[in-house]
Amino acid sequence: MNRFNHRQQMPMITCLLFFLCWGMLLPGYAQKKPASQDKGKYEGETRYGVIKHGQGKYVWPDGSIYVGKWRNDVMHGYGTLEFYDGSSYSGEWHNGFMEGEGTYKWPNGDTYTGGFRNGKKSGYGKLSKVNGEKHEGQWLGDMCNGQGTHTYPNGDRYIGDWKNNMRQGKGIMIYRNGDVEQGSWVKNEHVPCYCSKKVVTVEEAYQSSDAVFVGVVSKVTPMESYDVVEFEVTSYWKGKLFPERRIYLRAGTSSCDHVYFEGESFLVYAKMETESLYYTDKCTRTARLSKVVYDLKTLEEIVPCKSTANDKNLTYYKNSDPVCGCDGKTYENAYHAQKNGIQFWRAGKCNELNE
């Protein structure tokens, strides 16, 4: 638990500093436009020879320059304002304010490209810093509000809901070391998963599960409220197996749900949810393959090699897809292995696996 708290605090502090600085800078620059234009120099189209109206260029005494459209003496339409300190804005204006689509650049190279309203970041936009930090998503009143993706300088990444520059709502935090926190967030804090059941033994987990296998995530298909995760099974104990050694799981978006990425390997203990779909979560012994050495050894010890039970989970297929049975024999595919009573097998030919 302390490990996660530490990780939550660092992105939170970085996030607050990041947006505090950016939120202060942008309105400040917008206010640099002098209140009076009497002492500046204007060249361009006018109305009645006095009112700036149409295309024109204005130079302030401090060196700031605006080139673009005017309407009734104020910047209106498309134009570029270059401030004396090196910052600039190019984009749409409305009654003297940045409004619409535009790009704001800071003197150090940081940039924001996206929507503006009343001189503030609003709508969809992307904020990029020279140190690698980024935020892309919805903005309102100079703050992150709505869906957004934030990338931290160290490579950590958050994808999800924001409210007033804080992670709030549903989202996922992906740490560069591979750890993932998914689910609900409140004021930048992740709401952790709570498991009411005690930790079960490997034997208890095996007996209570409808499917137990090691598999590689081959495909993740987003649905309306969940993902369907396709596994290519590499080691099998039980479960409904489809052709080409496939088993399918439903993955939700709560803090108790695992997050699956293509190419990752898991040891899965799952319950059948529908005729073709299983479900598991963090309250089971399901885990990434790198963390289940004890489970794998125990399963080999407690699960009989052969079973005389009539397995209804067989799906016939005739393709050659060799598996190595626990009896040391190679079978043409998983179907033939199970027809011969083999309860545990690994993908591949025995002689190749034992080399």
GROMACS .gro file of C-alpha atoms in nm:
model
  355
    1MET     CA    1   0.000   0.000   0.000
    2ASN     CA    2   0.287   0.240   0.082
    3ARG     CA    3   0.432   0.174  -0.262
    4PHE     CA    4   0.116   0.298  -0.431
    5ASN     CA    5   0.083   0.600  -0.202
    6HIS     CA    6   0.435   0.707  -0.296
    7ARG     CA    7   0.357   0.674  -0.664
    8GLN     CA    8   0.033   0.865  -0.625
    9GLN     CA    9   0.203   1.156  -0.447
   10MET     CA   10   0.479   1.219  -0.701
   11PRO     CA   11   0.254   1.247  -1.010
   12MET     CA   12   0.008   1.450  -0.804
   13ILE     CA   13   0.275   1.702  -0.696
   14THR     CA   14   0.418   1.720  -1.047
   15CYS     CA   15   0.068   1.760  -1.189
   16LEU     CA   16  -0.024   2.044  -0.954
   17LEU     CA   17   0.301   2.231  -1.016
   18PHE     CA   18   0.267   2.178  -1.388
   19PHE     CA   19  -0.083   2.319  -1.412
   20LEU     CA   20  -0.024   2.593  -1.155
   21CYS     CA   21   0.260   2.729  -1.366
   22TRP     CA   22   0.077   2.691  -1.696
   23GLY     CA   23  -0.249   2.825  -1.561
   24MET     CA   24  -0.074   3.136  -1.431
   25LEU     CA   25   0.135   3.196  -1.741
   26LEU     CA   26  -0.130   3.191  -2.008
   27PRO     CA   27  -0.371   3.448  -1.858
   28GLY     CA   28  -0.069   3.662  -1.764
   29TYR     CA   29   0.052   3.676  -2.122
   30ALA     CA   30  -0.296   3.753  -2.248
   31GLN     CA   31  -0.304   4.054  -2.016
   32LYS     CA   32   0.025   4.193  -2.151
   33LYS     CA   33  -0.162   4.363  -2.432
   34PRO     CA   34  -0.155   4.731  -2.331
   35ALA     CA   35  -0.487   4.874  -2.225
   36SER     CA   36  -0.422   5.182  -2.436
   37GLN     CA   37  -0.303   5.185  -2.797
   38ASP     CA   38  -0.262   5.562  -2.818
   39LYS     CA   39   0.119   5.556  -2.814
   40GLY     CA   40   0.165   5.266  -3.055
   41LYS     CA   41   0.201   5.263  -3.432
   42TYR     CA   42  -0.059   5.120  -3.669
   43GLU     CA   43  -0.034   5.044  -4.040
   44GLY     CA   44  -0.329   4.898  -4.224
   45GLU     CA   45  -0.693   4.924  -4.313
   46THR     CA   46  -0.921   5.159  -4.120
   47ARG     CA   47  -1.278   5.275  -4.098
   48TYR     CA   48  -1.330   5.648  -4.140
   49GLY     CA   49  -0.950   5.683  -4.137
   50VAL     CA   50  -0.941   5.648  -3.759
   51ILE     CA   51  -1.078   5.311  -3.645
   52LYS     CA   52  -0.858   5.005  -3.706
   53HIS     CA   53  -1.074   4.777  -3.921
   54GLY     CA   54  -0.959   4.501  -4.160
   55GLN     CA   55  -0.601   4.379  -4.208
   56GLY     CA   56  -0.337   4.568  -4.016
   57LYS     CA   57  -0.018   4.576  -3.811
   58TYR     CA   58   0.018   4.736  -3.469
   59VAL     CA   59   0.345   4.792  -3.280
   60TRP     CA   60   0.337   4.874  -2.908
   61PRO     CA   61   0.604   5.092  -2.744
   62ASP     CA   62   0.746   4.785  -2.564
   63GLY     CA   63   0.807   4.608  -2.898
   64SER     CA   64   0.505   4.377  -2.898
   65ILE     CA   65   0.361   4.335  -3.250
   66TYR     CA   66   0.021   4.225  -3.376
   67VAL     CA   67  -0.037   4.142  -3.742
   68GLY     CA   68  -0.382   4.034  -3.845
   69LYS     CA   69  -0.747   4.121  -3.859
   70TRP     CA   70  -0.917   4.406  -3.672
   71ARG     CA   71  -1.279   4.502  -3.618
   72ASN     CA   72  -1.387   4.831  -3.464
   73ASP     CA   73  -1.043   4.898  -3.313
   74VAL     CA   74  -0.993   4.553  -3.152
   75MET     CA   75  -0.822   4.235  -3.269
   76HIS     CA   76  -1.089   4.022  -3.432
   77GLY     CA   77  -1.039   3.737  -3.681
   78TYR     CA   78  -0.711   3.562  -3.751
   79GLY     CA   79  -0.389   3.722  -3.632
   80THR     CA   80  -0.049   3.680  -3.467
   81LEU     CA   81   0.059   3.865  -3.155
   82GLU     CA   82   0.430   3.854  -3.070
   83PHE     CA   83   0.514   3.975  -2.720
   84TYR     CA   84   0.832   4.162  -2.633
   85ASP     CA   85   0.961   3.869  -2.422
   86GLY     CA   86   0.949   3.616  -2.709
   87SER     CA   87   0.614   3.454  -2.639
   88SER     CA   88   0.350   3.457  -2.912
   89TYR     CA   89  -0.004   3.363  -3.009
   90SER     CA   90  -0.121   3.277  -3.360
   91GLY     CA   91  -0.484   3.201  -3.418
   92GLU     CA   92  -0.835   3.330  -3.394
   93TRP     CA   93  -0.942   3.640  -3.200
   94HIS     CA   94  -1.282   3.765  -3.091
   95ASN     CA   95  -1.335   4.118  -2.957
   96GLY     CA   96  -0.974   4.145  -2.843
   97PHE     CA   97  -0.952   3.800  -2.680
   98MET     CA   98  -0.792   3.477  -2.797
   99GLU     CA   99  -1.096   3.274  -2.898
  100GLY     CA  100  -1.129   2.977  -3.132
  101GLU     CA  101  -0.834   2.769  -3.252
  102GLY     CA  102  -0.480   2.887  -3.196
  103THR     CA  103  -0.124   2.818  -3.083
  104TYR     CA  104   0.044   2.984  -2.786
  105LYS     CA  105   0.423   2.962  -2.751
  106TRP     CA  106   0.624   3.046  -2.442
  107PRO     CA  107   0.979   3.187  -2.457
  108ASN     CA  108   1.130   2.857  -2.333
  109GLY     CA  109   0.972   2.656  -2.616
  110ASP     CA  110   0.664   2.522  -2.434
  111THR     CA  111   0.350   2.530  -2.650
  112TYR     CA  112  -0.027   2.494  -2.636
  113THR     CA  113  -0.230   2.425  -2.951
  114GLY     CA  114  -0.605   2.402  -2.937
  115GLY     CA  115  -0.919   2.584  -2.834
  116PHE     CA  116  -0.951   2.917  -2.653
  117ARG     CA  117  -1.242   3.110  -2.509
  118ASN     CA  118  -1.221   3.457  -2.352
  119GLY     CA  119  -0.842   3.433  -2.357
  120LYS     CA  120  -0.831   3.098  -2.173
  121LYS     CA  121  -0.769   2.741  -2.279
  122SER     CA  122  -1.110   2.588  -2.349
  123GLY     CA  123  -1.220   2.301  -2.570
  124TYR     CA  124  -0.979   2.042  -2.706
  125GLY     CA  125  -0.608   2.116  -2.690
  126LYS     CA  126  -0.256   1.987  -2.644
  127LEU     CA  127  -0.006   2.136  -2.402
  128SER     CA  128   0.360   2.036  -2.447
  129LYS     CA  129   0.664   2.120  -2.236
  130VAL     CA  130   1.026   2.098  -2.344
  131ASN     CA  131   1.095   1.853  -2.057
  132GLY     CA  132   0.865   1.596  -2.221
  133GLU     CA  133   0.556   1.661  -2.009
  134LYS     CA  134   0.232   1.675  -2.208
  135HIS     CA  135  -0.141   1.704  -2.160
  136GLU     CA  136  -0.389   1.641  -2.440
  137GLY     CA  137  -0.764   1.655  -2.397
  138GLN     CA  138  -1.053   1.875  -2.292
  139TRP     CA  139  -1.005   2.214  -2.123
  140LEU     CA  140  -1.237   2.464  -1.959
  141GLY     CA  141  -1.140   2.800  -1.814
  142ASP     CA  142  -0.764   2.735  -1.841
  143MET     CA  143  -0.795   2.403  -1.655
  144CYS     CA  144  -0.816   2.037  -1.752
  145ASN     CA  145  -1.180   1.936  -1.740
  146GLY     CA  146  -1.317   1.624  -1.907
  147GLN     CA  147  -1.126   1.348  -2.083
  148GLY     CA  148  -0.751   1.388  -2.110
  149THR     CA  149  -0.416   1.212  -2.136
  150HIS     CA  150  -0.127   1.337  -1.926
  151THR     CA  151   0.231   1.221  -1.981
  152TYR     CA  152   0.476   1.294  -1.700
  153PRO     CA  153   0.847   1.372  -1.757
  154ASN     CA  154   0.950   1.030  -1.619
  155GLY     CA  155   0.726   0.845  -1.866
  156ASP     CA  156   0.430   0.771  -1.636
  157ARG     CA  157   0.096   0.828  -1.809
  158TYR     CA  158  -0.262   0.891  -1.695
  159ILE     CA  159  -0.562   0.848  -1.927
  160GLY     CA  160  -0.908   0.939  -1.804
  161ASP     CA  161  -1.131   1.199  -1.644
  162TRP     CA  162  -1.016   1.536  -1.507
  163LYS     CA  163  -1.181   1.807  -1.302
  164ASN     CA  164  -1.016   2.142  -1.232
  165ASN     CA  165  -0.666   2.012  -1.313
  166MET     CA  166  -0.704   1.700  -1.097
  167ARG     CA  167  -0.760   1.334  -1.182
  168GLN     CA  168  -1.126   1.286  -1.095
  169GLY     CA  169  -1.361   1.012  -1.215
  170LYS     CA  170  -1.266   0.705  -1.417
  171GLY     CA  171  -0.909   0.665  -1.534
  172ILE     CA  172  -0.597   0.454  -1.563
  173MET     CA  173  -0.243   0.534  -1.449
  174ILE     CA  174   0.030   0.346  -1.632
  175TYR     CA  175   0.370   0.357  -1.463
  176ARG     CA  176   0.684   0.319  -1.669
  177ASN     CA  177   0.784   0.007  -1.471
  178GLY     CA  178   0.467  -0.167  -1.592
  179ASP     CA  179   0.250  -0.119  -1.282
  180VAL     CA  180  -0.106  -0.007  -1.351
  181GLU     CA  181  -0.375   0.160  -1.138
  182GLN     CA  182  -0.724   0.162  -1.289
  183GLY     CA  183  -1.067   0.259  -1.166
  184SER     CA  184  -1.199   0.560  -0.978
  185TRP     CA  185  -0.999   0.870  -0.881
  186VAL     CA  186  -1.095   1.138  -0.628
  187LYS     CA  187  -0.891   1.460  -0.606
  188ASN     CA  188  -0.586   1.299  -0.766
  189GLU     CA  189  -0.604   0.993  -0.538
  190HIS     CA  190  -0.668   0.643  -0.670
  191VAL     CA  191  -0.949   0.452  -0.497
  192PRO     CA  192  -0.794   0.107  -0.442
  193CYS     CA  193  -0.958  -0.232  -0.483
  194TYR     CA  194  -1.105  -0.385  -0.168
  195CYS     CA  195  -1.130  -0.764  -0.149
  196SER     CA  196  -1.359  -0.894   0.123
  197LYS     CA  197  -1.244  -1.256   0.091
  198LYS     CA  198  -0.931  -1.397   0.250
  199VAL     CA  199  -0.644  -1.505   0.027
  200VAL     CA  200  -0.714  -1.858  -0.092
  201THR     CA  201  -0.457  -2.132  -0.145
  202VAL     CA  202  -0.356  -2.255  -0.490
  203GLU     CA  203  -0.558  -2.572  -0.436
  204GLU     CA  204  -0.867  -2.375  -0.328
  205ALA     CA  205  -0.827  -2.142  -0.626
  206TYR     CA  206  -0.800  -2.436  -0.864
  207GLN     CA  207  -1.104  -2.615  -0.722
  208SER     CA  208  -1.326  -2.305  -0.728
  209SER     CA  209  -1.228  -2.190  -1.080
  210ASP     CA  210  -1.392  -2.292  -1.406
  211ALA     CA  211  -1.078  -2.215  -1.605
  212VAL     CA  212  -0.710  -2.229  -1.507
  213PHE     CA  213  -0.444  -2.160  -1.769
  214VAL     CA  214  -0.138  -1.961  -1.867
  215GLY     CA  215  -0.194  -1.745  -2.171
  216VAL     CA  216  -0.053  -1.462  -2.379
  217VAL     CA  217  -0.286  -1.171  -2.452
  218SER     CA  218  -0.326  -1.183  -2.830
  219LYS     CA  219  -0.605  -0.928  -2.874
  220VAL     CA  220  -0.808  -0.678  -2.670
  221THR     CA  221  -1.144  -0.578  -2.821
  222PRO     CA  222  -1.318  -0.274  -2.664
  223MET     CA  223  -1.692  -0.313  -2.613
  224GLU     CA  224  -1.944  -0.059  -2.483
  225SER     CA  225  -1.874  -0.109  -2.111
  226TYR     CA  226  -1.593  -0.366  -2.101
  227ASP     CA  227  -1.314  -0.526  -2.305
  228VAL     CA  228  -1.303  -0.879  -2.444
  229VAL     CA  229  -0.954  -1.019  -2.395
  230GLU     CA  230  -0.838  -1.300  -2.620
  231PHE     CA  231  -0.572  -1.532  -2.478
  232GLU     CA  232  -0.352  -1.774  -2.667
  233VAL     CA  233  -0.315  -2.054  -2.414
  234THR     CA  234   0.040  -2.181  -2.357
  235SER     CA  235  -0.023  -2.401  -2.049
  236TYR     CA  236  -0.361  -2.554  -1.972
  237TRP     CA  237  -0.531  -2.719  -1.675
  238LYS     CA  238  -0.901  -2.661  -1.736
  239GLY     CA  239  -1.153  -2.437  -1.909
  240LYS     CA  240  -1.346  -2.411  -2.236
  241LEU     CA  241  -1.087  -2.404  -2.510
  242PHE     CA  242  -1.160  -2.271  -2.858
  243PRO     CA  243  -0.966  -2.355  -3.177
  244GLU     CA  244  -0.608  -2.231  -3.194
  245ARG     CA  245  -0.588  -2.261  -2.814
  246ARG     CA  246  -0.803  -1.954  -2.745
  247ILE     CA  247  -0.988  -1.858  -2.425
  248TYR     CA  248  -1.180  -1.531  -2.382
  249LEU     CA  249  -1.219  -1.309  -2.074
  250ARG     CA  250  -1.428  -1.006  -1.993
  251ALA     CA  251  -1.226  -0.719  -1.847
  252GLY     CA  252  -1.404  -0.435  -1.666
  253THR     CA  253  -1.277  -0.089  -1.573
  254SER     CA  254  -1.295  -0.096  -1.192
  255SER     CA  255  -0.996  -0.082  -0.959
  256CYS     CA  256  -1.044  -0.456  -0.898
  257ASP     CA  257  -1.012  -0.543  -1.268
  258HIS     CA  258  -0.683  -0.639  -1.426
  259VAL     CA  259  -0.557  -0.431  -1.717
  260TYR     CA  260  -0.441  -0.638  -2.013
  261PHE     CA  261  -0.195  -0.538  -2.284
  262GLU     CA  262  -0.119  -0.739  -2.596
  263GLY     CA  263   0.188  -0.959  -2.556
  264GLU     CA  264   0.162  -0.993  -2.177
  265SER     CA  265   0.141  -1.337  -2.014
  266PHE     CA  266  -0.086  -1.425  -1.720
  267LEU     CA  267  -0.171  -1.721  -1.502
  268VAL     CA  268  -0.551  -1.702  -1.493
  269TYR     CA  269  -0.800  -1.845  -1.245
  270ALA     CA  270  -1.145  -1.757  -1.383
  271LYS     CA  271  -1.516  -1.821  -1.339
  272MET     CA  272  -1.744  -1.880  -1.636
  273GLU     CA  273  -1.967  -1.580  -1.701
  274THR     CA  274  -2.132  -1.683  -2.028
  275GLU     CA  275  -2.098  -1.986  -2.251
  276SER     CA  276  -1.793  -1.836  -2.419
  277LEU     CA  277  -1.666  -1.575  -2.174
  278TYR     CA  278  -1.483  -1.598  -1.842
  279TYR     CA  279  -1.418  -1.338  -1.574
  280THR     CA  280  -1.146  -1.286  -1.316
  281ASP     CA  281  -1.022  -0.997  -1.101
  282LYS     CA  282  -0.756  -0.891  -0.851
  283CYS     CA  283  -0.934  -1.069  -0.567
  284THR     CA  284  -0.830  -1.404  -0.718
  285ARG     CA  285  -0.482  -1.550  -0.761
  286THR     CA  286  -0.472  -1.435  -1.124
  287ALA     CA  287  -0.146  -1.251  -1.187
  288ARG     CA  288   0.122  -1.176  -1.443
  289LEU     CA  289   0.341  -1.474  -1.521
  290SER     CA  290   0.649  -1.322  -1.358
  291LYS     CA  291   0.475  -1.333  -1.018
  292VAL     CA  292   0.336  -1.688  -1.012
  293VAL     CA  293   0.636  -1.921  -0.978
  294TYR     CA  294   0.492  -2.077  -0.661
  295ASP     CA  295   0.149  -2.128  -0.820
  296LEU     CA  296   0.291  -2.302  -1.127
  297LYS     CA  297   0.497  -2.541  -0.918
  298THR     CA  298   0.201  -2.617  -0.690
  299LEU     CA  299  -0.040  -2.677  -0.979
  300GLU     CA  300   0.196  -2.935  -1.128
  301GLU     CA  301   0.201  -3.112  -0.791
  302ILE     CA  302  -0.171  -3.112  -0.706
  303VAL     CA  303  -0.340  -3.159  -1.045
  304PRO     CA  304  -0.348  -3.520  -1.170
  305CYS     CA  305  -0.192  -3.573  -1.511
  306LYS     CA  306  -0.491  -3.763  -1.645
  307SER     CA  307  -0.864  -3.743  -1.590
  308THR     CA  308  -1.134  -3.997  -1.662
  309ALA     CA  309  -1.410  -3.736  -1.654
  310ASN     CA  310  -1.606  -3.666  -1.972
  311ASP     CA  311  -1.481  -3.317  -2.058
  312LYS     CA  312  -1.758  -3.105  -2.209
  313ASN     CA  313  -1.518  -2.817  -2.269
  314LEU     CA  314  -1.371  -2.976  -2.580
  315THR     CA  315  -1.410  -2.791  -2.908
  316TYR     CA  316  -1.321  -3.013  -3.200
  317TYR     CA  317  -1.071  -2.894  -3.455
  318LYS     CA  318  -0.844  -3.086  -3.689
  319ASN     CA  319  -0.561  -2.838  -3.749
  320SER     CA  320  -0.212  -2.941  -3.647
  321ASP     CA  321  -0.119  -2.741  -3.337
  322PRO     CA  322   0.107  -2.966  -3.127
  323VAL     CA  323   0.091  -2.973  -2.748
  324CYS     CA  324   0.310  -3.159  -2.502
  325GLY     CA  325   0.108  -3.361  -2.253
  326CYS     CA  326   0.201  -3.411  -1.889
  327ASP     CA  327   0.272  -3.774  -1.982
  328GLY     CA  328   0.564  -3.663  -2.200
  329LYS     CA  329   0.388  -3.737  -2.529
  330THR     CA  330   0.325  -3.494  -2.813
  331TYR     CA  331  -0.035  -3.468  -2.936
  332GLU     CA  332  -0.154  -3.326  -3.267
  333ASN     CA  333  -0.352  -3.056  -3.089
  334ALA     CA  334  -0.525  -2.977  -2.759
  335TYR     CA  335  -0.840  -3.160  -2.865
  336HIS     CA  336  -0.655  -3.488  -2.912
  337ALA     CA  337  -0.467  -3.441  -2.585
  338GLN     CA  338  -0.790  -3.400  -2.391
  339LYS     CA  339  -0.955  -3.690  -2.574
  340ASN     CA  340  -0.673  -3.902  -2.434
  341GLY     CA  341  -0.748  -3.781  -2.081
  342ILE     CA  342  -0.457  -3.537  -2.057
  343GLN     CA  343  -0.546  -3.276  -1.796
  344PHE     CA  344  -0.232  -3.061  -1.821
  345TRP     CA  345  -0.037  -2.971  -2.133
  346ARG     CA  346   0.197  -2.707  -2.272
  347ALA     CA  347   0.195  -2.566  -2.624
  348GLY     CA  348   0.461  -2.714  -2.850
  349LYS     CA  349   0.631  -3.047  -2.915
  350CYS     CA  350   0.778  -3.226  -2.615
  351ASN     CA  351   1.122  -3.278  -2.770
  352GLU     CA  352   1.149  -2.906  -2.851
  353LEU     CA  353   1.027  -2.791  -2.509
  354ASN     CA  354   1.272  -3.020  -2.329
  355GLU     CA  355   1.577  -2.905  -2.521
   0.00000   0.00000   0.00000
